[in-house]
C-alpha atoms as an extended CHARMM CRD file, in Angstrom:
* protein
*
        64  EXT
         1         1  UNK       CA             94.7720000000      117.6850000000      133.3270000000  PROA      1               0.0000000000
         2         2  UNK       CA             97.2340000000      119.9990000000      130.9850000000  PROA      2               0.0000000000
         3         3  UNK       CA            100.6990000000      120.5640000000      131.3410000000  PROA      3               0.0000000000
         4         4  UNK       CA            102.0550000000      122.7730000000      130.2640000000  PROA      4               0.0000000000
         5         5  UNK       CA            105.8580000000      122.0930000000      130.5520000000  PROA      5               0.0000000000
         6         6  UNK       CA            107.9490000000      122.6350000000      127.3720000000  PROA      6               0.0000000000
         7         7  UNK       CA            110.4310000000      119.3170000000      128.5510000000  PROA      7               0.0000000000
         8         8  UNK       CA            106.9300000000      118.1300000000      127.5630000000  PROA      8               0.0000000000
         9         9  UNK       CA            106.0890000000      119.2770000000      124.3230000000  PROA      9               0.0000000000
        10        10  UNK       CA            110.3220000000      118.3570000000      123.2430000000  PROA      10              0.0000000000
        11        11  UNK       CA            111.5640000000      117.0240000000      120.1410000000  PROA      11              0.0000000000
        12        12  UNK       CA            113.8520000000      113.3540000000      120.3590000000  PROA      12              0.0000000000
        13        13  UNK       CA            116.7170000000      116.1420000000      119.4930000000  PROA      13              0.0000000000
        14        14  UNK       CA            116.0070000000      118.2460000000      122.4520000000  PROA      14              0.0000000000
        15        15  UNK       CA            114.9510000000      115.0690000000      125.3570000000  PROA      15              0.0000000000
        16        16  UNK       CA            118.9790000000      113.9330000000      124.6990000000  PROA      16              0.0000000000
        17        17  UNK       CA            120.6210000000      116.5290000000      125.0790000000  PROA      17              0.0000000000
        18        18  UNK       CA            118.8960000000      117.7010000000      128.4660000000  PROA      18              0.0000000000
        19        19  UNK       CA            118.8580000000      113.6250000000      129.2760000000  PROA      19              0.0000000000
        20        20  UNK       CA            123.1210000000      114.5940000000      128.0740000000  PROA      20              0.0000000000
        21        21  UNK       CA            123.3330000000      117.5900000000      131.1400000000  PROA      21              0.0000000000
        22        22  UNK       CA            121.0860000000      114.6820000000      134.1700000000  PROA      22              0.0000000000
        23        23  UNK       CA            123.6950000000      112.2380000000      133.1060000000  PROA      23              0.0000000000
        24        24  UNK       CA            127.4310000000      113.9140000000      133.0080000000  PROA      24              0.0000000000
        25        25  UNK       CA            129.8710000000      112.2440000000      131.0670000000  PROA      25              0.0000000000
        26        26  UNK       CA            127.9510000000      108.9740000000      131.1080000000  PROA      26              0.0000000000
        27        27  UNK       CA            128.5030000000      108.3740000000      127.5770000000  PROA      27              0.0000000000
        28        28  UNK       CA            127.0730000000      104.5950000000      127.7480000000  PROA      28              0.0000000000
        29        29  UNK       CA            123.6670000000      105.7130000000      128.5260000000  PROA      29              0.0000000000
        30        30  UNK       CA            123.4760000000      108.6450000000      126.2260000000  PROA      30              0.0000000000
        31        31  UNK       CA            124.4680000000      106.0810000000      123.7760000000  PROA      31              0.0000000000
        32        32  UNK       CA            121.9020000000      103.4600000000      124.3120000000  PROA      32              0.0000000000
        33        33  UNK       CA            118.6630000000      106.5700000000      124.9360000000  PROA      33              0.0000000000
        34        34  UNK       CA            120.3760000000      107.8990000000      121.2070000000  PROA      34              0.0000000000
        35        35  UNK       CA            119.8810000000      104.3100000000      119.9300000000  PROA      35              0.0000000000
        36        36  UNK       CA            116.3230000000      103.4770000000      121.6910000000  PROA      36              0.0000000000
        37        37  UNK       CA            115.5040000000      107.0420000000      119.8810000000  PROA      37              0.0000000000
        38        38  UNK       CA            116.4210000000      105.4760000000      116.7900000000  PROA      38              0.0000000000
        39        39  UNK       CA            114.3520000000      102.7140000000      116.9850000000  PROA      39              0.0000000000
        40        40  UNK       CA            111.0060000000      103.3200000000      115.8010000000  PROA      40              0.0000000000
        41        41  UNK       CA            112.3350000000      105.1360000000      112.0740000000  PROA      41              0.0000000000
        42        42  UNK       CA            114.3990000000      101.5680000000      111.5200000000  PROA      42              0.0000000000
        43        43  UNK       CA            111.4250000000       99.9460000000      112.4540000000  PROA      43              0.0000000000
        44        44  UNK       CA            109.5020000000      102.0910000000      109.5490000000  PROA      44              0.0000000000
        45        45  UNK       CA            111.7870000000      101.5770000000      107.0790000000  PROA      45              0.0000000000
        46        46  UNK       CA            112.2590000000       98.3490000000      107.0420000000  PROA      46              0.0000000000
        47        47  UNK       CA            108.9000000000       97.1470000000      106.8080000000  PROA      47              0.0000000000
        48        48  UNK       CA            108.1380000000      100.3040000000      104.2110000000  PROA      48              0.0000000000
        49        49  UNK       CA            111.7660000000       99.6880000000      102.1700000000  PROA      49              0.0000000000
        50        50  UNK       CA            109.7010000000       96.9640000000       99.4440000000  PROA      50              0.0000000000
        51        51  UNK       CA            107.8320000000      100.4790000000       98.9210000000  PROA      51              0.0000000000
        52        52  UNK       CA            110.1890000000      102.6630000000       98.9030000000  PROA      52              0.0000000000
        53        53  UNK       CA            112.6360000000      101.2480000000       96.5130000000  PROA      53              0.0000000000
        54        54  UNK       CA            109.6700000000      100.6180000000       94.1270000000  PROA      54              0.0000000000
        55        55  UNK       CA            108.6270000000      104.2280000000       94.5470000000  PROA      55              0.0000000000
        56        56  UNK       CA            111.8810000000      105.3060000000       93.5710000000  PROA      56              0.0000000000
        57        57  UNK       CA            112.3240000000      102.4970000000       90.2560000000  PROA      57              0.0000000000
        58        58  UNK       CA            109.2910000000      104.1300000000       89.4590000000  PROA      58              0.0000000000
        59        59  UNK       CA            109.8220000000      107.4970000000       88.6330000000  PROA      59              0.0000000000
        60        60  UNK       CA            113.1140000000      107.3300000000       87.1980000000  PROA      60              0.0000000000
        61        61  UNK       CA            115.5740000000      108.0970000000       89.2900000000  PROA      61              0.0000000000
        62        62  UNK       CA            116.9060000000      104.1140000000       89.7830000000  PROA      62              0.0000000000
        63        63  UNK       CA            120.5130000000      104.6310000000       89.4380000000  PROA      63              0.0000000000
        64        64  UNK       CA            121.2150000000      107.1160000000       86.7870000000  PROA      64              0.0000000000
């Protein structure tokens, strides 16, 4: 069954905004949700850092 709910297709910032609306002034919950939403990007960056640095160095943009 396909659900045509807008919230099921929302981006992370929109999901965080909706979460903030549900939680009101619970900043600790909103900040925890923000950190959790950043984790996949940070993990990918750490795992692929070697390739990212190699690409910057080989492109000629290394510190100029």
